[in-house]
Short mmCIF file of C-alpha atoms and ligand atoms in Angstrom, two decimals:
data_model
loop_
_atom_site.label_atom_id
_atom_site.label_comp_id
_atom_site.label_asym_id
_atom_site.label_seq_id
_atom_site.Cartn_x
_atom_site.Cartn_y
_atom_site.Cartn_z
CA UNK A 1053 -31.93 -6.96 44.59
CA UNK A 1054 -30.22 -5.95 40.82
CA UNK A 1055 -25.86 -6.14 40.81
CA UNK A 1056 -22.65 -5.49 38.44
CA UNK A 1057 -21.18 -8.84 36.55
CA UNK A 1058 -17.71 -7.81 38.40
CA UNK A 1059 -19.61 -6.77 41.85
CA UNK A 1060 -19.99 -9.58 44.81
CA UNK A 1061 -22.26 -9.14 47.19
CA UNK A 1062 -21.03 -9.97 51.03
CA UNK A 1063 -23.02 -11.43 52.98
CA UNK A 1064 -22.44 -11.64 56.33
CA UNK A 1065 -23.49 -13.66 59.20
CA UNK A 1066 -21.72 -13.32 62.26
CA UNK A 1067 -24.30 -13.09 64.03
CA UNK A 1068 -26.96 -16.17 63.13
CA UNK A 1069 -23.79 -18.56 62.01
CA UNK A 1070 -21.11 -17.14 63.94
CA UNK A 1071 -23.18 -16.34 67.18
CA UNK A 1072 -25.13 -19.95 66.52
CA UNK A 1073 -21.46 -21.47 67.73
CA UNK A 1074 -21.72 -22.98 71.03
CA UNK A 1075 -19.96 -20.19 73.29
CA UNK A 1076 -19.54 -17.72 71.21
CA UNK A 1077 -23.09 -16.18 72.11
CA UNK A 1078 -23.94 -12.21 72.07
CA UNK A 1079 -25.37 -10.05 74.41
CA UNK A 1080 -28.44 -7.73 73.34
CA UNK A 1081 -26.65 -5.02 72.80
CA UNK A 1082 -22.94 -6.46 71.37
CA UNK A 1083 -24.64 -7.18 68.61
CA UNK A 1084 -26.05 -3.97 67.60
CA UNK A 1085 -21.83 -2.86 68.18
CA UNK A 1086 -21.60 -5.58 65.81
CA UNK A 1087 -24.03 -5.19 63.19
CA UNK A 1088 -23.62 -0.85 63.64
CA UNK A 1089 -19.32 -2.36 62.62
CA UNK A 1090 -21.02 -4.59 59.98
CA UNK A 1091 -22.75 -1.85 58.04
CA UNK A 1092 -20.14 0.97 57.81
CA UNK A 1093 -17.86 -0.79 56.51
CA UNK A 1094 -19.83 -1.95 53.00
CA UNK A 1095 -21.48 -5.24 54.53
CA UNK A 1096 -23.96 -5.45 52.13
CA UNK A 1097 -26.46 -7.76 53.65
CA UNK A 1098 -26.48 -8.56 56.87
CA UNK A 1099 -28.23 -11.87 58.44
CA UNK A 1100 -29.30 -10.20 61.79
CA UNK A 1101 -30.37 -13.72 63.62
CA UNK A 1102 -33.58 -16.02 63.66
CA UNK A 1103 -36.49 -14.29 64.62
CA UNK A 1104 -37.88 -17.66 65.74
CA UNK A 1105 -35.23 -19.11 68.02
CA UNK A 1106 -35.42 -16.10 71.24
CA UNK A 1107 -36.88 -13.58 72.24
CA UNK A 1108 -33.85 -12.07 72.44
CA UNK A 1109 -33.41 -13.36 68.68
CA UNK A 1110 -36.37 -11.44 67.52
CA UNK A 1111 -35.70 -8.40 69.77
CA UNK A 1112 -31.93 -7.85 68.29
CA UNK A 1113 -33.33 -8.78 64.64
CA UNK A 1114 -36.24 -5.96 65.06
CA UNK A 1115 -33.21 -3.37 66.70
CA UNK A 1116 -31.15 -4.36 64.14
CA UNK A 1117 -33.29 -3.06 60.95
CA UNK A 1118 -34.31 -0.48 63.00
CA UNK A 1119 -30.75 0.93 63.16
CA UNK A 1120 -29.33 -0.29 59.46
CA UNK A 1121 -28.54 2.12 57.39
CA UNK A 1122 -27.72 1.09 54.46
CA UNK A 1123 -27.39 -2.90 54.62
CA UNK A 1124 -29.87 -5.18 53.36
CA UNK A 1125 -31.28 -6.20 56.88
CA UNK A 1126 -32.25 -10.37 56.50
CA UNK A 1127 -33.93 -13.16 59.02
CA UNK A 1128 -32.96 -17.01 58.86
CA UNK A 1129 -36.64 -18.86 58.75
CA UNK A 1130 -37.36 -22.52 58.59
CA UNK A 1131 -39.98 -23.64 55.89
CA UNK A 1132 -42.58 -23.19 58.11
CA UNK A 1133 -45.61 -20.18 57.69
CA UNK A 1134 -44.95 -19.41 61.86
CA UNK A 1135 -41.37 -19.27 61.65
CA UNK A 1136 -41.74 -16.89 58.73
CA UNK A 1137 -44.18 -14.63 59.53
CA UNK A 1138 -42.33 -14.26 62.91
CA UNK A 1139 -38.85 -13.54 60.82
CA UNK A 1140 -41.13 -10.46 58.48
CA UNK A 1141 -41.98 -8.97 62.03
CA UNK A 1142 -38.51 -9.09 62.86
CA UNK A 1143 -37.04 -7.35 60.29
CA UNK A 1144 -40.22 -5.45 58.35
CA UNK A 1145 -38.63 -2.37 59.90
CA UNK A 1146 -35.31 -1.82 57.90
CA UNK A 1147 -34.58 0.34 55.22
CA UNK A 1148 -34.38 -3.49 52.93
CA UNK A 1149 -35.93 -6.13 54.58
CA UNK A 1150 -34.64 -9.69 53.64
CA UNK A 1151 -36.82 -13.28 54.54
CA UNK A 1152 -34.34 -16.12 54.07
CA UNK A 1153 -36.10 -19.77 54.46
CA UNK A 1154 -34.11 -22.78 53.51
CA UNK A 1155 -35.49 -26.57 54.06
CA UNK A 1156 -32.44 -29.32 54.12
CA UNK A 1157 -32.68 -31.25 50.73
CA UNK A 1158 -29.96 -34.00 51.00
CA UNK A 1159 -30.75 -37.61 51.75
CA UNK A 1160 -29.36 -37.18 55.41
CA UNK A 1161 -31.28 -33.72 56.05
CA UNK A 1162 -34.27 -34.88 54.52
CA UNK A 1163 -34.83 -38.09 56.73
CA UNK A 1164 -35.81 -35.79 59.71
CA UNK A 1165 -38.76 -34.09 58.61
CA UNK A 1166 -39.94 -37.45 56.94
CA UNK A 1167 -40.61 -35.88 54.32
CA UNK A 1168 -41.04 -37.32 50.33
CA UNK A 1169 -39.43 -35.68 47.85
CA UNK A 1170 -42.69 -34.26 47.01
CA UNK A 1171 -44.07 -33.44 49.58
CA UNK A 1172 -40.81 -31.03 50.56
CA UNK A 1173 -40.76 -29.68 46.87
CA UNK A 1174 -44.80 -28.93 47.86
CA UNK A 1175 -43.46 -27.45 50.81
CA UNK A 1176 -40.61 -25.62 49.38
CA UNK A 1177 -43.29 -24.12 47.25
CA UNK A 1178 -46.01 -22.21 50.04
CA UNK A 1179 -42.63 -20.89 52.38
CA UNK A 1180 -41.04 -19.74 49.62
CA UNK A 1181 -44.68 -18.17 48.07
CA UNK A 1182 -45.83 -17.47 51.37
CA UNK A 1183 -42.53 -15.07 52.21
CA UNK A 1184 -42.78 -13.22 48.59
CA UNK A 1185 -46.41 -12.51 49.38
CA UNK A 1186 -44.79 -10.78 52.72
CA UNK A 1187 -41.34 -9.15 51.07
CA UNK A 1188 -40.48 -8.23 47.91
CA UNK A 1189 -36.16 -9.69 48.56
CA UNK A 1190 -36.39 -13.10 49.40
CA UNK A 1191 -33.67 -16.00 49.90
CA UNK A 1192 -33.82 -19.37 49.51
CA UNK A 1193 -31.36 -22.08 51.09
CA UNK A 1194 -31.21 -26.20 50.26
CA UNK A 1195 -29.31 -26.77 53.55
CA UNK A 1196 -26.34 -29.89 52.99
CA UNK A 1197 -26.86 -28.53 48.91
CA UNK A 1198 -23.65 -30.03 48.20
CA UNK A 1199 -24.37 -33.13 49.35
CA UNK A 1200 -27.79 -33.59 47.05
CA UNK A 1201 -28.76 -34.74 44.25
CA UNK A 1202 -28.75 -33.14 40.84
CA UNK A 1203 -32.04 -34.02 40.01
CA UNK A 1204 -33.42 -33.51 43.05
CA UNK A 1205 -31.39 -29.93 43.90
CA UNK A 1206 -32.42 -28.82 40.47
CA UNK A 1207 -35.62 -29.67 40.89
CA UNK A 1208 -36.22 -27.44 44.35
CA UNK A 1209 -34.51 -24.36 42.75
CA UNK A 1210 -36.54 -24.34 40.36
CA UNK A 1211 -39.79 -24.56 42.24
CA UNK A 1212 -38.57 -21.34 44.56
CA UNK A 1213 -37.08 -19.14 41.76
CA UNK A 1214 -40.91 -19.86 40.19
CA UNK A 1215 -42.43 -19.10 44.11
CA UNK A 1216 -40.20 -16.06 43.79
CA UNK A 1217 -37.01 -16.19 45.22
CA UNK A 1218 -34.94 -13.88 44.87
CA UNK A 1219 -31.19 -15.03 45.92
CA UNK A 1220 -30.67 -18.54 45.61
CA UNK A 1221 -28.47 -20.37 48.59
CA UNK A 1222 -26.38 -23.18 47.61
CA UNK A 1223 -24.94 -23.96 51.28
CA UNK A 1224 -21.58 -26.54 51.33
CA UNK A 1225 -23.00 -27.17 55.13
CA UNK A 1226 -20.55 -30.07 56.24
CA UNK A 1227 -18.14 -28.73 54.86
CA UNK A 1228 -17.37 -31.50 52.39
CA UNK A 1229 -17.31 -29.44 48.92
CA UNK A 1230 -13.80 -29.07 47.32
CA UNK A 1231 -13.01 -25.77 45.06
CA UNK A 1232 -13.18 -27.25 41.58
CA UNK A 1233 -16.81 -28.94 42.49
CA UNK A 1234 -17.21 -25.57 43.87
CA UNK A 1235 -17.46 -23.87 40.67
CA UNK A 1236 -19.03 -25.89 38.51
CA UNK A 1237 -21.77 -26.97 40.55
CA UNK A 1238 -22.75 -23.54 40.81
CA UNK A 1239 -22.21 -22.84 36.64
CA UNK A 1240 -24.53 -25.68 36.23
CA UNK A 1241 -27.48 -24.32 38.63
CA UNK A 1242 -27.43 -21.30 36.51
CA UNK A 1243 -27.19 -22.66 32.70
CA UNK A 1244 -29.73 -25.65 33.26
CA UNK A 1245 -32.14 -24.59 35.98
CA UNK A 1246 -35.04 -22.44 34.20
CA UNK A 1247 -34.84 -19.31 35.54
CA UNK A 1248 -31.23 -19.54 36.84
CA UNK A 1249 -30.45 -16.46 34.22
CA UNK A 1250 -32.74 -13.86 36.81
CA UNK A 1251 -31.58 -14.74 40.41
CA UNK A 1252 -28.36 -14.65 42.27
CA UNK A 1253 -26.77 -17.32 43.19
CA UNK A 1254 -25.23 -17.45 46.21
CA UNK A 1255 -22.50 -19.03 48.56
CA UNK A 1256 -22.52 -20.22 51.85
CA UNK A 1257 -19.51 -22.46 52.55
CA UNK A 1258 -18.45 -24.15 55.99
CA UNK A 1259 -14.60 -25.02 56.90
CA UNK A 1260 -14.58 -28.65 57.90
CA UNK A 1261 -11.62 -29.72 55.46
CA UNK A 1262 -9.74 -25.72 55.51
CA UNK A 1263 -11.56 -25.20 52.10
CA UNK A 1264 -14.18 -22.51 52.79
CA UNK A 1265 -12.57 -19.78 51.87
CA UNK A 1266 -11.40 -21.40 48.11
CA UNK A 1267 -14.49 -22.93 47.64
CA UNK A 1268 -16.33 -19.41 48.51
CA UNK A 1269 -14.67 -17.65 45.87
CA UNK A 1270 -14.25 -20.87 43.04
CA UNK A 1271 -18.30 -20.05 43.32
CA UNK A 1272 -17.86 -16.49 42.68
CA UNK A 1273 -15.63 -17.91 39.52
CA UNK A 1274 -19.05 -19.79 38.36
CA UNK A 1275 -21.10 -17.24 38.23
CA UNK A 1276 -22.35 -17.03 42.25
CA UNK A 1277 -22.22 -12.75 43.25
CA UNK A 1278 -22.84 -13.27 46.53
CA UNK A 1279 -20.67 -14.51 49.43
CA UNK A 1280 -21.39 -15.52 52.62
CA UNK A 1281 -19.43 -15.39 55.25
CA UNK A 1282 -18.36 -14.09 58.97
CA UNK A 1283 -16.62 -12.01 60.74
CA UNK A 1284 -12.40 -14.31 61.82
CA UNK A 1285 -14.62 -17.37 60.13
CA UNK A 1286 -16.88 -17.84 63.36
CA UNK A 1287 -18.95 -20.52 63.43
CA UNK A 1288 -20.33 -23.82 64.54
CA UNK A 1289 -17.14 -27.00 64.44
CA UNK A 1290 -13.95 -25.30 62.45
CA UNK A 1291 -16.33 -22.08 61.19
CA UNK A 1292 -17.97 -20.56 57.99
CA UNK A 1293 -16.10 -18.65 55.04
CA UNK A 1294 -14.00 -15.37 57.02
CA UNK A 1295 -15.45 -12.23 55.87
CA UNK A 1296 -11.39 -11.22 56.14
CA UNK A 1297 -9.75 -14.05 53.83
CA UNK A 1298 -12.42 -13.29 50.34
CA UNK A 1299 -12.84 -9.63 50.78
CA UNK A 1300 -7.72 -9.47 50.73
CA UNK A 1301 -8.10 -12.17 48.77
CA UNK A 1302 -10.49 -9.99 46.15
CA UNK A 1303 -8.27 -7.22 46.42
CA UNK A 1304 -5.03 -8.94 46.08
CA UNK A 1305 -5.58 -11.17 43.23
CA UNK A 1306 -8.45 -8.94 41.13
CA UNK A 1307 -5.78 -9.65 38.67
CA UNK A 1308 -7.16 -13.11 37.99
CA UNK A 1309 -10.20 -12.56 40.33
CA UNK A 1310 -11.74 -9.62 38.62
CA UNK A 1311 -14.08 -8.97 41.02
CA UNK A 1312 -15.53 -5.97 44.13
CA UNK A 1313 -16.47 -5.91 47.08
CA UNK A 1314 -18.47 -3.02 48.36
CA UNK A 1315 -16.90 -3.83 51.55
CA UNK A 1316 -14.01 -0.11 52.98
CA UNK A 1317 -11.19 -3.20 54.46
CA UNK A 1318 -9.65 -0.69 56.94
CA UNK A 1319 -11.93 -1.43 59.48
CA UNK A 1320 -11.26 -5.10 59.19
CA UNK A 1321 -9.31 -4.71 62.33
CA UNK A 1322 -11.13 -3.22 64.14
CA UNK A 1323 -14.56 -5.70 63.72
CA UNK A 1324 -12.38 -8.34 64.00
CA UNK A 1325 -10.86 -7.42 67.96
CA UNK A 1326 -14.50 -7.12 68.02
CA UNK A 1327 -16.30 -9.74 67.05
CA UNK A 1328 -13.03 -12.07 69.37
CA UNK A 1329 -14.39 -9.83 72.06
CA UNK A 1330 -17.58 -10.14 72.04
CA UNK A 1331 -17.88 -13.89 70.99
CA UNK A 1332 -15.01 -15.00 73.36
CA UNK A 1333 -13.17 -16.90 70.33
CA UNK A 1334 -9.11 -15.64 70.23
CA UNK A 1335 -8.28 -15.27 66.78
CA UNK A 1336 -5.08 -18.13 66.74
CA UNK A 1337 -2.33 -15.82 65.91
CA UNK A 1338 -1.27 -17.59 62.46
CA UNK A 1339 -4.90 -17.16 60.82
CA UNK A 1340 -4.94 -15.30 57.34
CA UNK A 1341 -4.94 -11.32 57.44
CA UNK A 1342 -5.97 -10.85 61.30
CA UNK A 1343 -3.22 -13.39 62.93
CA UNK A 1344 -1.42 -11.69 65.19
CA UNK A 1345 1.45 -13.09 63.29
CA UNK A 1346 -0.33 -11.93 59.88
CA UNK A 1347 2.30 -8.87 59.14
CA UNK A 1348 5.20 -9.89 61.51
CA UNK A 1349 8.59 -10.43 59.25
CA UNK A 1350 10.05 -12.19 62.85
CA UNK A 1351 13.32 -14.11 61.12
CA UNK A 1352 16.46 -12.12 59.76
CA UNK A 1353 16.19 -12.61 57.38
CA UNK A 1354 12.50 -11.70 56.53
CA UNK A 1355 13.43 -8.34 57.98
CA UNK A 1356 17.06 -7.64 56.55
CA UNK A 1357 14.02 -8.42 53.26
CA UNK A 1358 11.46 -5.83 54.33
CA UNK A 1359 13.88 -3.11 55.17
CA UNK A 1360 15.80 -3.07 51.66
CA UNK A 1361 11.38 -3.32 50.63
CA UNK A 1362 8.73 -4.06 51.94
CA UNK A 1363 7.47 -5.52 49.06
CA UNK A 1364 10.07 -8.77 49.07
CA UNK A 1365 7.92 -10.61 51.32
CA UNK A 1366 4.36 -8.39 52.18
CA UNK A 1367 1.74 -9.19 49.72
CA UNK A 1368 -0.62 -6.71 50.96
CA UNK A 1369 -0.49 -3.29 52.99
CA UNK A 1370 -1.42 -3.23 56.98
CA UNK A 1371 -3.52 0.29 56.54
CA UNK A 1372 -5.64 -1.91 54.18
CA UNK A 1373 -6.52 -3.66 56.89
CA UNK A 1374 -6.68 -1.11 59.25
CA UNK A 1375 -3.68 -1.76 61.40
CA UNK A 1376 -2.02 2.04 61.99
CA UNK A 1377 2.06 1.52 61.56
CA UNK A 1378 4.48 1.43 64.81
CA UNK A 1379 2.91 4.23 66.52
CA UNK A 1380 4.70 5.31 69.84
CA UNK A 1381 3.45 3.34 73.38
CA UNK A 1382 2.07 6.18 75.50
CA UNK A 1383 3.33 6.07 79.08
CA UNK A 1384 2.32 7.06 82.61
CA UNK A 1385 3.10 11.30 81.93
CA UNK A 1386 0.87 10.83 78.57
CA UNK A 1387 -2.88 13.38 78.62
CA UNK A 1388 -6.36 12.97 78.41
CA UNK A 1389 -5.92 13.77 74.60
CA UNK A 1390 -2.70 11.56 73.82
CA UNK A 1391 -5.06 9.38 74.97
CA UNK A 1392 -8.08 10.13 73.05
CA UNK A 1393 -5.93 10.39 70.04
CA UNK A 1394 -4.70 7.41 69.87
CA UNK A 1395 -7.90 5.69 70.74
CA UNK A 1396 -8.84 7.18 67.93
CA UNK A 1397 -7.02 6.04 65.58
CA UNK A 1398 -7.25 2.02 66.51
CA UNK A 1399 -11.31 2.50 65.59
CA UNK A 1400 -12.95 3.71 68.98
CA UNK A 1401 -15.21 6.99 69.43
CA UNK A 1402 -15.27 7.48 72.91
CA UNK A 1403 -18.34 9.85 74.80
CA UNK A 1404 -16.41 11.94 76.96
CA UNK A 1405 -17.49 10.32 80.60
CA UNK A 1406 -16.67 6.88 78.79
CA UNK A 1407 -12.93 8.63 78.01
CA UNK A 1408 -13.21 9.64 81.84
CA UNK A 1409 -13.95 6.40 83.06
CA UNK A 1410 -11.17 4.25 80.56
CA UNK A 1411 -8.75 7.85 81.91
CA UNK A 1412 -8.92 6.73 84.56
CA UNK A 1413 -7.94 2.85 84.47
CA UNK A 1414 -4.90 3.70 81.71
CA UNK A 1415 -3.53 5.66 84.68
CA UNK A 1416 -3.80 3.10 86.86
CA UNK A 1417 -2.35 0.52 83.49
CA UNK A 1418 0.73 2.68 82.97
CA UNK A 1419 1.59 3.04 86.92
CA UNK A 1420 2.04 -0.73 86.63
CA UNK A 1421 3.55 -0.91 83.55
CA UNK A 1422 6.58 1.35 81.41
CA UNK A 1423 5.07 1.56 78.04
CA UNK A 1424 1.33 1.29 77.12
CA UNK A 1425 1.09 -0.31 73.64
CA UNK A 1426 -1.83 -0.13 71.11
CA UNK A 1427 -2.62 -3.13 72.56
CA UNK A 1428 -3.01 -2.59 75.65
CA UNK A 1429 -5.52 0.23 75.28
CA UNK A 1430 -7.78 -2.58 73.05
CA UNK A 1431 -7.72 -4.27 75.77
CA UNK A 1432 -8.75 -1.77 78.12
CA UNK A 1433 -11.54 -0.72 75.88
CA UNK A 1434 -12.88 -4.72 75.32
CA UNK A 1435 -11.74 -5.23 79.22
CA UNK A 1436 -14.25 -2.14 80.38
CA UNK A 1437 -17.31 -2.65 77.67
CA UNK A 1438 -17.06 -6.58 78.43
CA UNK A 1439 -18.08 -5.45 82.71
CA UNK A 1440 -21.98 -4.35 81.92
CA UNK A 1441 -23.27 -1.64 84.64
CA UNK A 1442 -26.40 -4.06 84.91
CA UNK A 1443 -24.43 -7.23 85.73
CA UNK A 1444 -25.56 -9.42 88.72
CA UNK A 1445 -21.85 -10.39 89.37
CA UNK A 1446 -18.85 -8.09 90.21
CA UNK A 1447 -15.27 -8.71 91.76
CA UNK A 1448 -14.06 -5.85 94.42
CA UNK A 1449 -11.32 -7.52 95.57
CA UNK A 1450 -9.15 -10.14 95.76
CA UNK A 1451 -6.06 -11.32 97.68
CA UNK A 1452 -4.33 -15.02 97.25
CA UNK A 1453 -1.98 -16.29 98.46
CA UNK A 1454 0.58 -19.06 95.94
CA UNK A 1455 4.47 -20.49 95.80
CA UNK A 1456 5.62 -23.64 96.77
CA UNK A 1457 3.88 -24.46 99.73
CA UNK A 1458 0.20 -26.03 99.59
CA UNK A 1459 -2.26 -24.71 100.55
CA UNK A 1460 -3.09 -21.90 97.77
CA UNK A 1461 -5.61 -19.79 99.12
CA UNK A 1462 -7.78 -17.37 98.00
CA UNK A 1463 -9.59 -14.49 100.06
CA UNK A 1464 -12.63 -12.54 97.95
CA UNK A 1465 -15.07 -9.64 97.39
CA UNK A 1466 -18.43 -9.48 94.67
CA UNK A 1467 -20.63 -8.07 94.60
CA UNK A 1468 -24.06 -10.34 94.57
CA UNK A 1469 -26.33 -8.13 93.12
CA UNK A 1470 -27.02 -5.39 95.71
CA UNK A 1471 -24.65 -6.82 98.15
CA UNK A 1472 -21.26 -7.00 98.55
CA UNK A 1473 -19.74 -10.12 100.12
CA UNK A 1474 -16.91 -11.74 101.38
CA UNK A 1475 -15.29 -15.30 101.06
CA UNK A 1476 -11.82 -17.57 101.59
CA UNK A 1477 -11.11 -20.92 99.70
CA UNK A 1478 -8.99 -23.37 98.83
CA UNK A 1479 -7.77 -24.53 95.65
CA UNK A 1480 -4.95 -26.15 94.01
CA UNK A 1481 -2.74 -23.35 92.99
CA UNK A 1482 -4.39 -19.81 93.44
CA UNK A 1483 -6.56 -19.54 89.56
CA UNK A 1484 -8.58 -23.13 91.44
CA UNK A 1485 -8.37 -21.08 94.68
CA UNK A 1486 -10.15 -18.12 93.18
CA UNK A 1487 -12.74 -20.01 91.33
CA UNK A 1488 -13.72 -21.64 94.34
CA UNK A 1489 -13.83 -18.80 96.60
CA UNK A 1490 -16.17 -17.09 93.31
CA UNK A 1491 -18.13 -20.24 93.66
CA UNK A 1492 -18.63 -20.20 97.42
CA UNK A 1493 -20.55 -16.50 97.36
CA UNK A 1494 -22.24 -17.98 93.55
CA UNK A 1495 -22.91 -21.21 93.77
CA UNK A 1496 -23.35 -23.05 90.05
CA UNK A 1497 -23.52 -25.91 88.95
CA UNK A 1498 -21.19 -24.35 85.13
CA UNK A 1499 -18.29 -26.52 84.09
CA UNK A 1500 -15.40 -25.28 83.38
CA UNK A 1501 -14.55 -26.06 79.80
CA UNK A 1502 -11.39 -23.91 78.54
CA UNK A 1503 -9.25 -21.82 80.00
CA UNK A 1504 -6.75 -19.98 77.98
CA UNK A 1505 -3.96 -17.54 78.69
CA UNK A 1506 -2.32 -15.38 76.15
CA UNK A 1507 -0.18 -12.19 76.04
CA UNK A 1508 -1.27 -8.97 74.98
CA UNK A 1509 1.95 -7.92 74.20
CA UNK A 1510 6.12 -8.45 74.39
CA UNK A 1511 7.86 -7.69 77.59
CA UNK A 1512 7.98 -9.72 81.84
CA UNK A 1513 5.77 -6.79 82.69
CA UNK A 1514 2.69 -7.82 79.55
CA UNK A 1515 -0.76 -8.45 80.04
CA UNK A 1516 -2.30 -11.49 80.31
CA UNK A 1517 -5.88 -12.14 78.47
CA UNK A 1518 -7.83 -15.23 79.72
CA UNK A 1519 -10.47 -16.41 78.29
CA UNK A 1520 -12.36 -18.54 80.29
CA UNK A 1521 -16.13 -21.29 78.71
CA UNK A 1522 -18.33 -22.42 80.57
CA UNK A 1523 -20.82 -24.96 80.90
CA UNK A 1524 -24.32 -25.45 82.83
CA UNK A 1525 -27.37 -27.17 81.78
CA UNK A 1526 -26.72 -27.09 78.01
CA UNK A 1527 -26.04 -23.71 77.77
CA UNK A 1528 -22.22 -22.39 76.84
CA UNK A 1529 -20.79 -18.77 77.74
CA UNK A 1530 -17.54 -17.26 77.22
CA UNK A 1531 -15.98 -14.64 78.83
CA UNK A 1532 -13.06 -12.74 78.96
CA UNK A 1533 -10.64 -9.46 80.56
CA UNK A 1534 -7.04 -8.91 80.62
CA UNK A 1535 -4.69 -7.75 83.33
CA UNK A 1536 -1.09 -7.26 84.63
CA UNK A 1537 -2.03 -9.89 86.90
CA UNK A 1538 -3.15 -12.99 85.63
CA UNK A 1539 -5.56 -14.29 88.26
CA UNK A 1540 -7.25 -11.38 88.16
CA UNK A 1541 -7.69 -10.80 84.65
CA UNK A 1542 -8.92 -14.67 85.33
CA UNK A 1543 -11.62 -14.29 87.78
CA UNK A 1544 -12.71 -11.61 86.33
CA UNK A 1545 -13.32 -13.31 82.93
CA UNK A 1546 -14.67 -16.24 85.29
CA UNK A 1547 -17.11 -13.75 86.32
CA UNK A 1548 -17.53 -12.18 82.68
CA UNK A 1549 -18.70 -15.60 81.84
CA UNK A 1550 -20.99 -16.41 84.87
CA UNK A 1551 -23.17 -13.39 83.46
CA UNK A 1552 -23.18 -14.26 80.95
CA UNK A 1553 -25.01 -17.78 81.67
CA UNK A 1554 -27.07 -15.20 84.44
CA UNK A 1555 -28.84 -13.89 81.48
CA UNK A 1556 -29.19 -16.60 79.16
CA UNK A 1557 -30.61 -18.10 81.61
CA UNK A 1558 -32.71 -15.36 82.27
CA UNK A 1559 -33.71 -14.48 79.08
CA UNK A 1560 -34.73 -18.37 78.25
CA UNK A 1561 -36.98 -18.35 81.36
CA UNK A 1562 -38.81 -15.24 80.39
CA UNK A 1563 -39.52 -16.57 76.76
CA UNK A 1564 -43.50 -16.72 77.16
CA UNK A 1565 -44.03 -19.32 73.89
CA UNK A 1566 -41.04 -18.48 72.29
CA UNK A 1567 -39.50 -21.47 72.50
CA UNK A 1568 -35.04 -21.64 72.32
CA UNK A 1569 -35.11 -23.74 68.99
CA UNK A 1570 -32.33 -24.05 66.32
CA UNK A 1571 -32.46 -24.06 62.53
CA UNK A 1572 -31.11 -28.54 62.82
CA UNK A 1573 -34.57 -29.10 64.51
CA UNK A 1574 -36.24 -29.79 61.78
CA UNK A 1575 -39.39 -30.80 63.14
O1 KIV B 1138 -24.68 -24.63 56.31
C1 KIV B 1138 -26.05 -23.80 56.16
O2 KIV B 1138 -26.59 -24.97 56.09
C2 KIV B 1138 -26.09 -23.14 57.45
C3 KIV B 1138 -28.33 -22.47 56.18
C4 KIV B 1138 -29.32 -22.18 57.40
C5 KIV B 1138 -28.03 -21.46 55.41
O3 KIV B 1138 -26.01 -22.01 57.70
ZN1 ZN B 1139 -24.75 -22.55 57.64
#
């Protein structure tokens, strides 16, 4: 792939590095949906998964490869022929396929496969050559590049280029580098490596010191022409470079960073909400660009300034990221056409039976809530999407007794498989009682890791969004739900997390000869 000198390629790894974040597991259909949104918004390369990791990853990458219209579809592979073959089998269906192979080159990572420098150099030569024999577009990464000795890094990069790699990615795997160093490293690699001018250098940053966006942009100043990033900065630990931050930084400060991307920034808000919902990772309110408060100007002075001129405090316009201007809320007299139009404005194109189903839910909500705001509707749509038709568990009925007098108790009916089952349980508060009742109907050893409640809108009648993260046998899943009743939202979120856990166990159980592997498993 060639590029103009002022064009920066956006490589999105939400579905690979982002999804690898504990608890962020997405279902097959969710991955396909996110991939379509990334493709439509103009992402140049989508890293769709790690095909050798599991049967589920393989199938997702293969299907995304078939559905992508304009993006290059990339799969990750360790430096092993078997990984690379499996990766090729998945990506080969794409109009534009890419194999991304990597090996840890820093002293810390070299110790894991226990290879000498010479053995590692030989492995890089063999595996990049192997990948290049299968695919014209090969990306190679020296994992933990920013902690690799300069001489060895240069040597490995030159070997990969000579073996046919077309993109060289420089990962800051542990978020260790800083902007000046990030720019210098890329500049030096381009200038000093044999063949450095003939390939594209990419930057892949993690946010452990809060510098991922700054480091990525500095790398571009140093000559990198591909930024690797994730929506909402999703990723392990403190996450990866956030797509929305680099895109909007390049757009807003093009005067001092004269590089462009192919991203339609008006799609940012919609994909941010979808990734937040399907991953279960709530966006912090003060998150740059996509946080709830990013465009809210609450203080009196700010509001006064904003009324006089919006550029007093705003450096970007909300509509640039697809945030619709203030729009009138819907209410119980609003009809189907108004609902359809509003959903379209918010980025949701509904087919007729989806709209019918949503209209029933909307009416029920409008009966309980005088004004239904945009965020209420988004919560309603995402709640409907979260409850899959093939789910093993479904909440049918819930009544709780709570208050100052203990014991609090919950009476619950769940569909478990094909049968409706009922149980009553007590607990320390209504949520605990309700979760105990779910456990009585569907015994499990899942440990609650996170329980988080946030209000969807303001006001006493606001809906609550509840996020629940659970862990069983090292598998972590997250569930989310919204309702005007916090206990109902809590139980639905818990049930949602359990359904995802069931799918994960089933998927691994039927994985055949494909054990779940991690890209960190280098042995
Ligand atoms: O952070 C990292 O080093 C990675 C590589 C696999 C590219 O994600
Ligand atoms: Zn990474």
